[in-house]
Coordinates of C-alpha atoms in Angstrom, one line a residue:
M1 CA -63.8 31.1 -110.2
N2 CA -62.0 30.4 -113.5
F3 CA -63.7 28.4 -116.2
E4 CA -61.8 27.3 -119.3
Y5 CA -63.3 26.1 -122.6
K6 CA -61.9 24.7 -125.8
Y7 CA -64.2 24.5 -128.8
H8 CA -63.4 22.9 -132.3
G9 CA -64.7 25.8 -134.4
S10 CA -68.0 27.5 -133.5
S11 CA -71.6 26.5 -133.2
S12 CA -73.4 27.2 -136.5
V13 CA -76.7 27.0 -138.4
S14 CA -76.8 26.2 -142.1
N15 CA -79.9 26.9 -144.2
S16 CA -81.0 25.8 -147.7
G17 CA -84.3 25.7 -149.4
S18 CA -85.2 22.2 -148.0
K19 CA -83.0 21.7 -145.0
T20 CA -81.7 23.4 -141.8
G21 CA -78.6 22.1 -140.0
L22 CA -77.9 22.9 -136.4
S23 CA -74.4 22.1 -135.2
F24 CA -73.3 22.8 -131.7
A25 CA -69.6 22.9 -130.8
P26 CA -68.9 21.1 -127.5
D27 CA -66.1 21.8 -125.0
T28 CA -63.3 19.4 -125.9
H29 CA -61.8 19.8 -122.5
R30 CA -64.6 17.6 -121.1
E31 CA -65.4 13.9 -121.7
P32 CA -66.6 13.1 -125.3
T33 CA -70.3 14.0 -125.4
F34 CA -72.1 14.2 -128.7
F35 CA -75.5 13.6 -130.4
V36 CA -76.5 13.3 -134.1
G37 CA -80.2 13.2 -135.2
T38 CA -83.0 14.7 -137.2
L39 CA -85.7 16.8 -135.6
D40 CA -89.4 15.9 -136.1
K41 CA -90.8 18.9 -134.1
S42 CA -89.0 21.8 -135.6
L43 CA -91.2 24.8 -134.6
P44 CA -91.7 23.8 -130.9
F45 CA -88.0 23.3 -130.7
R46 CA -87.4 26.8 -132.2
E47 CA -89.7 28.4 -129.6
A48 CA -88.3 26.4 -126.7
I49 CA -84.6 27.1 -127.5
S50 CA -85.4 30.8 -128.1
T51 CA -87.0 30.9 -124.6
L52 CA -83.8 29.4 -123.2
H53 CA -81.9 32.3 -124.9
D54 CA -84.2 34.8 -123.1
V55 CA -83.1 33.3 -119.8
V56 CA -79.4 33.5 -120.8
V57 CA -79.6 37.2 -121.6
S58 CA -82.0 38.1 -118.8
D59 CA -80.8 40.9 -116.5
L60 CA -83.6 42.6 -114.6
N61 CA -81.4 44.2 -111.9
W62 CA -81.9 47.9 -111.4
K63 CA -79.4 49.9 -113.4
P64 CA -78.6 53.5 -112.4
E65 CA -79.2 56.2 -114.9
D66 CA -76.0 57.4 -116.7
K67 CA -75.4 60.9 -115.6
E68 CA -71.9 61.4 -117.0
E69 CA -73.1 63.8 -119.7
Y70 CA -75.0 66.0 -117.2
K71 CA -72.0 66.0 -114.9
R72 CA -69.7 67.2 -117.7
W73 CA -72.2 69.9 -118.5
A74 CA -72.6 71.0 -114.9
K75 CA -68.8 71.2 -114.5
S76 CA -68.5 73.4 -117.5
Q77 CA -71.3 75.7 -116.1
E78 CA -69.9 75.9 -112.6
D79 CA -67.7 79.0 -113.3
I80 CA -70.6 80.7 -115.0
W81 CA -72.9 80.1 -112.1
I82 CA -70.4 81.5 -109.6
A83 CA -69.8 84.5 -111.8
Q84 CA -73.5 85.2 -112.2
A85 CA -74.0 84.9 -108.4
L86 CA -71.4 87.6 -107.8
A87 CA -72.2 89.8 -110.7
E88 CA -73.2 93.3 -109.9
G89 CA -73.7 96.1 -112.4
K90 CA -73.0 96.4 -116.1
E91 CA -69.3 96.1 -115.6
S92 CA -69.7 92.6 -114.1
E93 CA -72.0 91.6 -116.9
K94 CA -69.4 92.5 -119.5
K95 CA -66.8 90.4 -117.6
I96 CA -69.3 87.5 -117.5
D97 CA -69.9 87.8 -121.2
A98 CA -66.1 87.7 -121.8
I99 CA -65.7 84.7 -119.5
Q100 CA -68.7 83.0 -121.2
A101 CA -67.2 83.5 -124.6
R102 CA -63.9 82.1 -123.5
I103 CA -65.5 79.1 -121.8
N104 CA -67.6 78.4 -125.0
A105 CA -64.4 78.5 -127.1
M106 CA -62.7 76.1 -124.7
N107 CA -65.7 73.7 -124.7
T108 CA -65.7 73.7 -128.5
E109 CA -62.0 73.0 -128.6
R110 CA -62.4 70.2 -125.9
T111 CA -65.3 68.6 -127.8
A112 CA -63.2 68.6 -131.0
I113 CA -60.3 66.9 -129.2
L114 CA -62.4 64.3 -127.3
S115 CA -65.0 63.6 -129.9
P116 CA -63.0 60.9 -131.7
F117 CA -62.4 59.1 -128.4
Y118 CA -66.1 59.1 -127.5
K119 CA -67.1 57.9 -131.0
A120 CA -64.6 55.1 -130.9
Q121 CA -65.7 54.1 -127.4
R122 CA -69.4 54.0 -128.6
R123 CA -68.4 52.0 -131.7
Y124 CA -66.6 49.5 -129.5
F125 CA -69.6 48.9 -127.2
D126 CA -71.9 48.7 -130.2
Y127 CA -69.6 46.1 -131.8
L128 CA -69.7 44.0 -128.6
Y129 CA -73.5 44.3 -128.2
K130 CA -74.5 43.9 -131.9
V131 CA -71.8 42.0 -133.6
N132 CA -70.3 39.9 -130.9
R133 CA -73.0 40.0 -128.2
D134 CA -71.9 36.6 -126.8
W135 CA -69.0 38.5 -125.2
W136 CA -71.7 39.9 -122.9
F137 CA -72.9 36.5 -121.8
V138 CA -71.7 35.1 -118.5
L139 CA -71.4 31.4 -119.3
D140 CA -72.1 29.2 -122.3
P141 CA -75.1 26.9 -121.8
V142 CA -74.6 23.4 -120.4
I143 CA -76.0 20.4 -122.4
T144 CA -76.4 16.9 -121.1
V145 CA -77.0 13.8 -123.2
H146 CA -78.7 10.8 -121.5
P147 CA -80.0 7.5 -122.8
D148 CA -83.6 8.8 -122.9
Q149 CA -83.3 12.6 -123.5
L150 CA -80.9 15.5 -123.8
F151 CA -81.3 18.8 -121.9
F152 CA -79.9 22.3 -122.1
E153 CA -79.4 24.4 -118.9
C154 CA -78.5 28.0 -118.4
F155 CA -78.4 30.7 -115.8
S156 CA -79.2 34.4 -116.2
Q157 CA -76.8 37.3 -115.9
D158 CA -78.6 38.8 -112.9
E159 CA -78.1 35.5 -111.0
S160 CA -81.8 34.9 -110.4
S161 CA -83.3 32.8 -113.2
Y162 CA -82.5 29.2 -114.2
G163 CA -83.7 27.6 -117.5
K164 CA -83.8 24.0 -118.5
L165 CA -85.0 22.6 -121.8
S166 CA -85.5 18.8 -121.8
I167 CA -86.0 17.1 -125.2
G168 CA -87.2 13.5 -125.3
Y169 CA -85.9 11.3 -128.1
D170 CA -89.3 11.0 -129.7
V171 CA -88.8 14.6 -130.8
F172 CA -86.4 13.2 -133.4
K173 CA -87.3 11.3 -136.6
N174 CA -84.1 9.3 -136.3
I175 CA -81.0 9.2 -134.1
D176 CA -77.7 8.3 -135.7
S177 CA -75.4 8.2 -132.7
F178 CA -74.8 9.7 -129.3
A179 CA -72.5 9.5 -126.3
C180 CA -73.8 10.3 -122.8
G181 CA -72.2 13.0 -120.7
T182 CA -72.3 16.8 -120.0
T183 CA -70.5 19.5 -121.8
N184 CA -70.7 23.3 -122.5
I185 CA -71.6 24.4 -126.0
D186 CA -70.3 27.4 -127.9
Y187 CA -73.2 29.9 -128.0
S188 CA -73.6 33.4 -129.5
D189 CA -76.3 35.9 -130.3
A190 CA -75.7 35.3 -134.0
L191 CA -76.6 31.6 -133.4
Y192 CA -79.9 32.7 -131.7
Q193 CA -80.8 34.8 -134.8
E194 CA -80.2 31.8 -137.0
F195 CA -82.6 29.7 -134.8
Q196 CA -85.4 32.1 -135.9
K197 CA -85.1 30.8 -139.5
I198 CA -86.2 27.3 -138.6
R199 CA -89.3 26.4 -140.5
S200 CA -91.7 23.4 -140.4
Y201 CA -91.4 22.7 -144.1
K202 CA -87.6 22.2 -143.8
E203 CA -86.0 19.1 -142.4
T204 CA -83.8 20.1 -139.4
D205 CA -80.6 18.2 -138.6
F206 CA -79.5 18.5 -135.0
K207 CA -75.9 17.7 -134.1
I208 CA -73.6 18.1 -131.0
D209 CA -70.6 17.8 -133.2
P210 CA -68.3 14.8 -132.3
S211 CA -65.6 15.8 -134.7
G212 CA -63.8 18.0 -132.2
F213 CA -62.9 14.9 -130.1
E214 CA -61.6 13.0 -133.1
I215 CA -59.2 15.7 -134.5
S216 CA -55.6 15.5 -133.4
T217 CA -54.7 18.2 -130.9
E218 CA -51.7 19.1 -133.1
K219 CA -54.0 21.2 -135.2
E220 CA -54.4 23.8 -132.5
E221 CA -55.3 26.5 -135.0
D222 CA -58.7 24.7 -135.5
F223 CA -59.7 25.2 -131.9
K224 CA -61.1 28.2 -130.1
E225 CA -60.1 28.6 -126.4
M226 CA -62.0 30.8 -123.9
K227 CA -61.3 31.7 -120.3
I228 CA -64.0 33.2 -118.1
D229 CA -63.6 34.4 -114.6
L230 CA -67.0 34.0 -113.0
P231 CA -68.0 35.6 -109.7
D232 CA -68.6 33.1 -106.9
S233 CA -72.1 34.5 -106.4
W234 CA -73.0 33.5 -110.0
V235 CA -71.9 29.9 -109.4
R236 CA -73.5 29.8 -105.9
G237 CA -76.8 31.1 -107.3
F238 CA -76.8 28.3 -110.0
L239 CA -76.3 25.7 -107.3
Q240 CA -78.8 27.2 -104.9
V241 CA -81.6 27.3 -107.5
S242 CA -81.0 23.8 -108.8
S243 CA -80.6 22.3 -105.3
A244 CA -83.9 23.9 -104.3
M245 CA -85.6 21.3 -106.5
T246 CA -85.0 18.7 -103.9
L247 CA -86.9 20.5 -101.1
P248 CA -90.5 19.8 -100.1
A249 CA -92.9 22.0 -102.0
T250 CA -96.5 22.7 -103.0
Q251 CA -97.4 21.8 -106.5
F252 CA -100.3 22.5 -108.8
D253 CA -101.1 22.9 -112.5
L254 CA -102.0 26.1 -114.3
H255 CA -103.8 26.2 -117.7
P256 CA -101.8 28.1 -120.3
M257 CA -104.6 30.7 -120.6
D258 CA -104.4 31.4 -116.8
M259 CA -100.6 31.9 -117.2
H260 CA -101.4 34.2 -120.1
N261 CA -103.8 36.3 -117.9
I262 CA -101.0 36.7 -115.3
C263 CA -98.5 37.9 -117.9
A264 CA -101.0 40.2 -119.6
L265 CA -101.8 41.9 -116.4
L266 CA -98.1 42.5 -115.6
I267 CA -97.6 43.9 -119.1
R268 CA -100.6 46.3 -118.8
N269 CA -99.6 47.6 -115.3
K270 CA -96.3 48.9 -114.0
E271 CA -96.0 49.2 -110.3
K272 CA -94.3 52.3 -108.8
V273 CA -94.4 51.3 -105.1
G274 CA -94.2 47.9 -103.3
P275 CA -95.1 45.3 -102.6
R276 CA -94.3 43.8 -105.9
S277 CA -95.5 40.2 -105.4
L278 CA -97.9 37.5 -106.4
R279 CA -100.1 35.7 -103.9
F280 CA -101.3 32.2 -104.9
I281 CA -104.5 31.5 -103.0
L282 CA -105.0 27.8 -102.8
K283 CA -108.1 26.0 -101.5
P284 CA -108.7 22.3 -102.0
G285 CA -111.2 21.6 -104.8
E286 CA -111.5 25.2 -105.8
P287 CA -110.1 27.3 -108.7
I288 CA -106.7 28.8 -108.0
R289 CA -106.7 32.5 -107.5
V290 CA -103.8 34.9 -107.9
S291 CA -103.7 38.2 -106.1
V292 CA -101.4 40.8 -107.6
D293 CA -99.9 43.4 -105.3
P294 CA -99.9 46.4 -104.8
W295 CA -103.2 46.8 -106.7
N296 CA -105.0 43.8 -105.1
Y297 CA -106.2 42.6 -108.5
V298 CA -107.4 39.0 -108.2
I299 CA -107.0 36.7 -111.2
K300 CA -109.4 33.8 -111.1
C301 CA -108.2 30.6 -112.8
P302 CA -111.4 28.6 -113.5
R303 CA -109.4 26.1 -115.7
S304 CA -107.0 25.3 -112.9
I305 CA -108.3 23.5 -109.9
F306 CA -106.2 23.0 -106.8
K307 CA -106.0 19.3 -105.9
G308 CA -104.0 19.6 -102.7
E309 CA -105.3 18.7 -99.3
H310 CA -104.6 21.8 -97.3
E311 CA -105.6 25.5 -97.8
D312 CA -102.6 27.8 -98.3
E313 CA -101.5 31.2 -99.5
I314 CA -98.0 31.5 -100.9
R315 CA -96.4 34.8 -101.8
I316 CA -93.5 35.2 -104.3
W317 CA -91.5 38.1 -105.6
G318 CA -89.7 38.9 -108.9
R319 CA -92.8 38.2 -110.8
R320 CA -91.8 40.0 -114.1
R321 CA -89.4 37.1 -114.8
L322 CA -92.5 35.1 -115.6
L323 CA -92.8 37.0 -118.9
I324 CA -89.9 34.8 -120.2
L325 CA -92.6 32.1 -120.6
Q326 CA -94.8 34.1 -123.0
R327 CA -93.3 32.6 -126.1
L328 CA -94.2 29.1 -125.0
L329 CA -97.9 29.8 -124.3
P330 CA -99.2 28.7 -127.8
I331 CA -97.4 25.3 -127.6
T332 CA -97.8 24.4 -123.9
K333 CA -100.4 21.9 -122.7
R334 CA -100.1 22.9 -119.0
F335 CA -97.8 24.6 -116.5
R336 CA -96.8 22.6 -113.5
V337 CA -96.0 25.2 -110.7
T338 CA -93.7 24.3 -107.8
L339 CA -93.6 26.7 -104.8
L340 CA -91.2 26.1 -101.9
G341 CA -92.8 28.8 -99.7
K342 CA -93.0 32.5 -99.1
G343 CA -90.0 34.3 -100.6
M344 CA -88.5 30.9 -101.5
P345 CA -87.5 29.7 -105.0
S346 CA -90.2 28.7 -107.4
F347 CA -90.4 26.5 -110.6
Y348 CA -92.6 26.6 -113.6
E349 CA -92.6 23.6 -116.0
A350 CA -94.1 24.1 -119.4
D351 CA -95.3 20.7 -120.7
M352 CA -95.1 20.6 -124.5
G353 CA -95.6 16.9 -124.8
N354 CA -92.3 15.5 -125.7
M355 CA -90.4 18.6 -124.5
T356 CA -90.4 20.3 -121.1
F357 CA -89.1 23.8 -120.3
T358 CA -88.4 24.5 -116.7
L359 CA -88.0 28.1 -115.4
G360 CA -86.5 28.2 -111.9
L361 CA -86.6 31.6 -110.1
S362 CA -84.8 32.5 -106.9
G363 CA -86.7 34.3 -104.2
W364 CA -86.1 37.7 -105.6
T365 CA -84.8 39.2 -108.9
A366 CA -82.1 41.1 -107.0
N367 CA -79.8 38.9 -104.8
D368 CA -78.2 41.7 -102.8
W369 CA -77.2 41.8 -99.1
S370 CA -80.8 42.7 -98.0
K371 CA -81.9 39.2 -98.8
L372 CA -79.0 37.3 -97.1
G373 CA -80.0 34.5 -94.8
N374 CA -83.6 34.3 -96.0
F375 CA -83.1 30.6 -97.0
D376 CA -80.3 28.1 -96.8
L377 CA -80.1 25.7 -99.7
M378 CA -76.4 24.9 -99.6
A379 CA -75.8 23.6 -96.1
P380 CA -75.9 19.8 -95.9
R381 CA -79.0 18.4 -94.3
A382 CA -77.5 15.1 -93.3
E383 CA -74.0 13.8 -92.4
I384 CA -73.3 11.0 -94.9
D385 CA -70.1 9.0 -95.1
P386 CA -68.0 10.1 -98.2
S387 CA -67.7 6.5 -99.3
A388 CA -71.5 6.2 -99.4
V389 CA -71.7 9.4 -101.4
Q390 CA -69.2 8.1 -103.9
L391 CA -71.0 4.7 -104.1
V392 CA -74.3 6.4 -104.9
Y393 CA -72.7 8.6 -107.6
D394 CA -70.8 5.7 -109.2
S395 CA -74.0 3.6 -109.2
L396 CA -76.1 6.4 -110.7
R397 CA -73.4 6.9 -113.3
E398 CA -74.0 3.3 -114.5
T399 CA -77.7 4.1 -115.5
W400 CA -77.3 7.9 -115.8
F401 CA -80.8 8.5 -114.3
E402 CA -82.8 6.7 -111.6
E403 CA -85.4 7.2 -108.9
A404 CA -84.1 7.3 -105.3
D405 CA -86.0 4.3 -104.1
T406 CA -84.8 2.1 -107.0
L407 CA -81.2 3.3 -106.5
A408 CA -81.4 2.5 -102.8
R409 CA -82.4 -1.1 -103.4
R410 CA -79.7 -1.5 -106.0
V411 CA -76.9 -0.2 -103.9
N412 CA -78.3 -1.9 -100.7
L413 CA -78.4 1.3 -98.7
D414 CA -81.4 2.7 -96.7
R415 CA -83.5 5.3 -98.5
E416 CA -82.5 8.2 -96.1
T417 CA -78.8 7.6 -96.7
V418 CA -79.3 7.6 -100.5
L419 CA -81.4 10.8 -100.4
G420 CA -78.8 12.5 -98.2
A421 CA -76.0 11.5 -100.6
L422 CA -78.1 12.7 -103.6
S423 CA -78.7 16.0 -101.8
I424 CA -75.0 16.5 -101.3
L425 CA -74.2 15.7 -104.9
T426 CA -76.9 18.1 -106.0
Q427 CA -75.5 20.9 -103.9
A428 CA -72.1 20.1 -105.5
G429 CA -73.4 20.5 -109.0
R430 CA -72.9 16.8 -109.9
V431 CA -76.5 15.6 -109.9
I432 CA -79.8 17.2 -110.7
L433 CA -83.4 16.3 -109.8
D434 CA -85.7 16.0 -112.8
L435 CA -88.9 17.5 -111.5
T436 CA -91.0 16.1 -114.4
T437 CA -90.1 12.4 -113.9
G438 CA -88.9 12.5 -110.2
T439 CA -85.6 10.9 -111.2
Y440 CA -82.1 12.0 -110.3
R441 CA -79.8 12.5 -113.2
V442 CA -76.0 12.7 -113.5
R443 CA -75.0 16.2 -114.5
E444 CA -71.5 17.6 -113.9
L445 CA -71.8 21.4 -113.9
A446 CA -68.1 21.8 -114.4
K447 CA -65.3 19.5 -115.7
D448 CA -63.5 19.9 -112.3
P449 CA -65.2 19.5 -108.9
L450 CA -66.5 22.8 -107.6
P451 CA -65.0 24.1 -104.3
L452 CA -68.2 23.7 -102.3
S453 CA -66.5 24.9 -99.1
T454 CA -65.9 28.3 -100.6
L455 CA -69.3 28.5 -102.4
R456 CA -71.6 27.5 -99.6
F457 CA -71.7 31.0 -98.0
S458 CA -71.4 34.4 -99.6
N459 CA -69.2 35.8 -96.7
E460 CA -68.0 34.9 -93.2
R461 CA -70.9 36.7 -91.5
E462 CA -73.4 34.4 -93.3
E463 CA -71.4 31.3 -92.3
R464 CA -71.3 32.4 -88.7
A465 CA -75.1 33.1 -88.8
H466 CA -75.8 29.5 -89.9
Q467 CA -73.6 28.3 -87.0
L468 CA -75.6 30.4 -84.6
V469 CA -78.8 28.9 -85.8
A470 CA -77.3 25.4 -85.8
T471 CA -76.5 25.7 -82.1
G472 CA -80.2 26.1 -81.3
K473 CA -79.6 29.2 -79.2
T474 CA -81.2 31.7 -81.6
T475 CA -84.7 33.0 -80.8
V476 CA -86.8 35.4 -82.7
T477 CA -90.2 37.2 -82.2
V478 CA -92.0 38.8 -85.1
T479 CA -94.8 41.5 -84.9
E480 CA -96.7 43.2 -87.8
R481 CA -97.1 47.0 -87.6
E482 CA -98.1 49.3 -90.4
G483 CA -97.4 46.8 -93.2
K484 CA -93.9 46.0 -91.9
R485 CA -92.5 43.1 -90.0
H486 CA -90.5 43.9 -86.9
M487 CA -88.1 41.2 -85.8
S488 CA -86.4 41.1 -82.4
G489 CA -84.4 38.2 -81.1
Q490 CA -81.4 36.9 -79.2
T491 CA -78.4 34.9 -80.0
V492 CA -76.1 33.1 -77.6
F493 CA -72.7 31.8 -78.4
D494 CA -69.7 31.1 -76.2
N495 CA -71.5 32.8 -73.3
R496 CA -72.0 36.0 -75.3
K497 CA -75.5 37.4 -75.9
H498 CA -76.5 39.7 -78.6
K499 CA -79.9 41.3 -79.2
P500 CA -80.5 42.0 -82.9
Q501 CA -83.6 43.8 -84.3
L502 CA -84.8 44.1 -87.9
V503 CA -87.6 45.9 -89.8
I504 CA -88.7 44.2 -93.0
D505 CA -90.8 46.0 -95.6
S506 CA -93.6 44.6 -97.8
D507 CA -91.0 43.5 -100.4
E508 CA -89.1 41.6 -97.8
R509 CA -86.2 44.0 -97.8
I510 CA -84.3 45.0 -94.7
I511 CA -85.0 48.7 -94.2
S512 CA -83.4 49.1 -90.8
G513 CA -81.6 47.0 -88.2
T514 CA -79.7 47.3 -85.0
C515 CA -77.7 45.0 -82.8
T516 CA -75.6 45.1 -79.6
C517 CA -72.5 43.6 -81.4
N518 CA -69.4 45.6 -82.2
F519 CA -69.8 45.2 -86.0
A520 CA -73.4 46.7 -86.0
Q521 CA -72.4 49.5 -83.6
Q522 CA -69.5 50.6 -86.0
N523 CA -71.1 50.0 -89.4
G524 CA -74.9 49.9 -89.0
L525 CA -76.2 48.5 -92.3
R526 CA -73.6 50.2 -94.5
K527 CA -71.7 46.9 -94.9
G528 CA -74.7 44.7 -94.7
P529 CA -76.3 43.0 -91.7
C530 CA -74.2 41.4 -88.9
E531 CA -74.3 37.7 -88.4
H532 CA -76.8 38.1 -85.5
M533 CA -79.3 39.9 -87.8
I534 CA -78.9 37.3 -90.4
A535 CA -79.3 34.5 -87.8
I536 CA -82.7 35.7 -86.6
R537 CA -83.9 36.0 -90.2
I538 CA -82.8 32.4 -90.9
A539 CA -84.5 31.3 -87.7
D540 CA -87.8 33.1 -88.7
Q541 CA -87.7 31.5 -92.2
R542 CA -87.2 28.0 -90.7
K543 CA -90.0 28.6 -88.2
Q544 CA -92.3 29.4 -91.1

């Protein structure tokens, strides 16, 4: 998907002995959105906006070791090894020495020729990473201005972590002017480094610059245009994690010291084998306990009492992403944890009084084919008339944020219809649920409507798998053996039966699978699971 931005200048930070000025350049392709005010809570803002940066640059996917240098060396040694293997007697040794000397001379000559190229290549990548590191970022953060607050949103490079910083207007000493709306802001690593210079003894001016909307477009040299081709999986991940906020969930509060203990244990220990998960053990009226796999360490949280009505144990993966929250520990009053279920997305809200930082995590750090079909957040859960959806959106746009019940009374529609419409709008990236206040807020992720039909599923097999489950003719049976889950089931569609089987390890990865269909017979798992394997996994998740 192509995203185009047009900024008037660049975002910047100005520093003097008594004042700091933050100026964000908004995307002038979008509706005029601006804000001008003076911060009252400078240091908490610095820590919170820096944590948002940690989400932007986060990439915890496994990266293969670079073996190019070794391969070049091995290739240069190949002739020597062959000669040594065939060498017999002193005469052969003399020939080997001559060949060795010739190869060494050729290697020296090749190094001299290629050295300028490798040095130039390294300087180029160092330039990108150190001088213009923002070229490495996937998408500039989104900022939304509302009548009661403004909030930043971003998504990580590894497509697994979502960050949202909400700032109430009581954080500001005074507010000069603002215009509600959503826009992207120009962002760079140099800007992040300037944030670190914010101090409590300096007055900090905060501005989403309105001047770019006022300047005549004839002065095109004053504007900076950017075009980014984003993978569909990145956009889909953003929509999935944010739409997950609308699903039923288990909630509880964690004391900052308890969150510190979790982070400290993860820092002190590095797992070499799976499972790599956290188990939240919840019993009504008792302190929350967190079991850390694979060591079975149990962290007791005496300051955090579970106030729910039912006993539960919820397991999550991708736990090292919680280390993003470390910087907020000294300024957070409490963490509100929202868990959707085993292997499902989870949310962690850091309550800083008049600011809230929300970290949303997908089920796993790596969103590869082995996790396909584990949960479905994009498929509509209700059939709503398009005119009703538009009515709900237009009405919400009048107030910018509102609770579902209040909105239903105002538009004179039943609550279920309004919730269904809001769910569809959330999946389309046009509305977001504020977990802290329970209100729905207008937020257009892109200036043009997103093609939801192409984003809903990652490939045709996943789409067909959802259709198989929707027909109600997919069955699955699960047994536990030697720490692995063995799934076997049956799908029936158009009078054709298939019998898929899967083996899931302790980290919820597919380690083997078979099916009677032609795709599985020809490819096995080399091209990912077939639709029938995905279908029984979806069916199992929904059963849970």
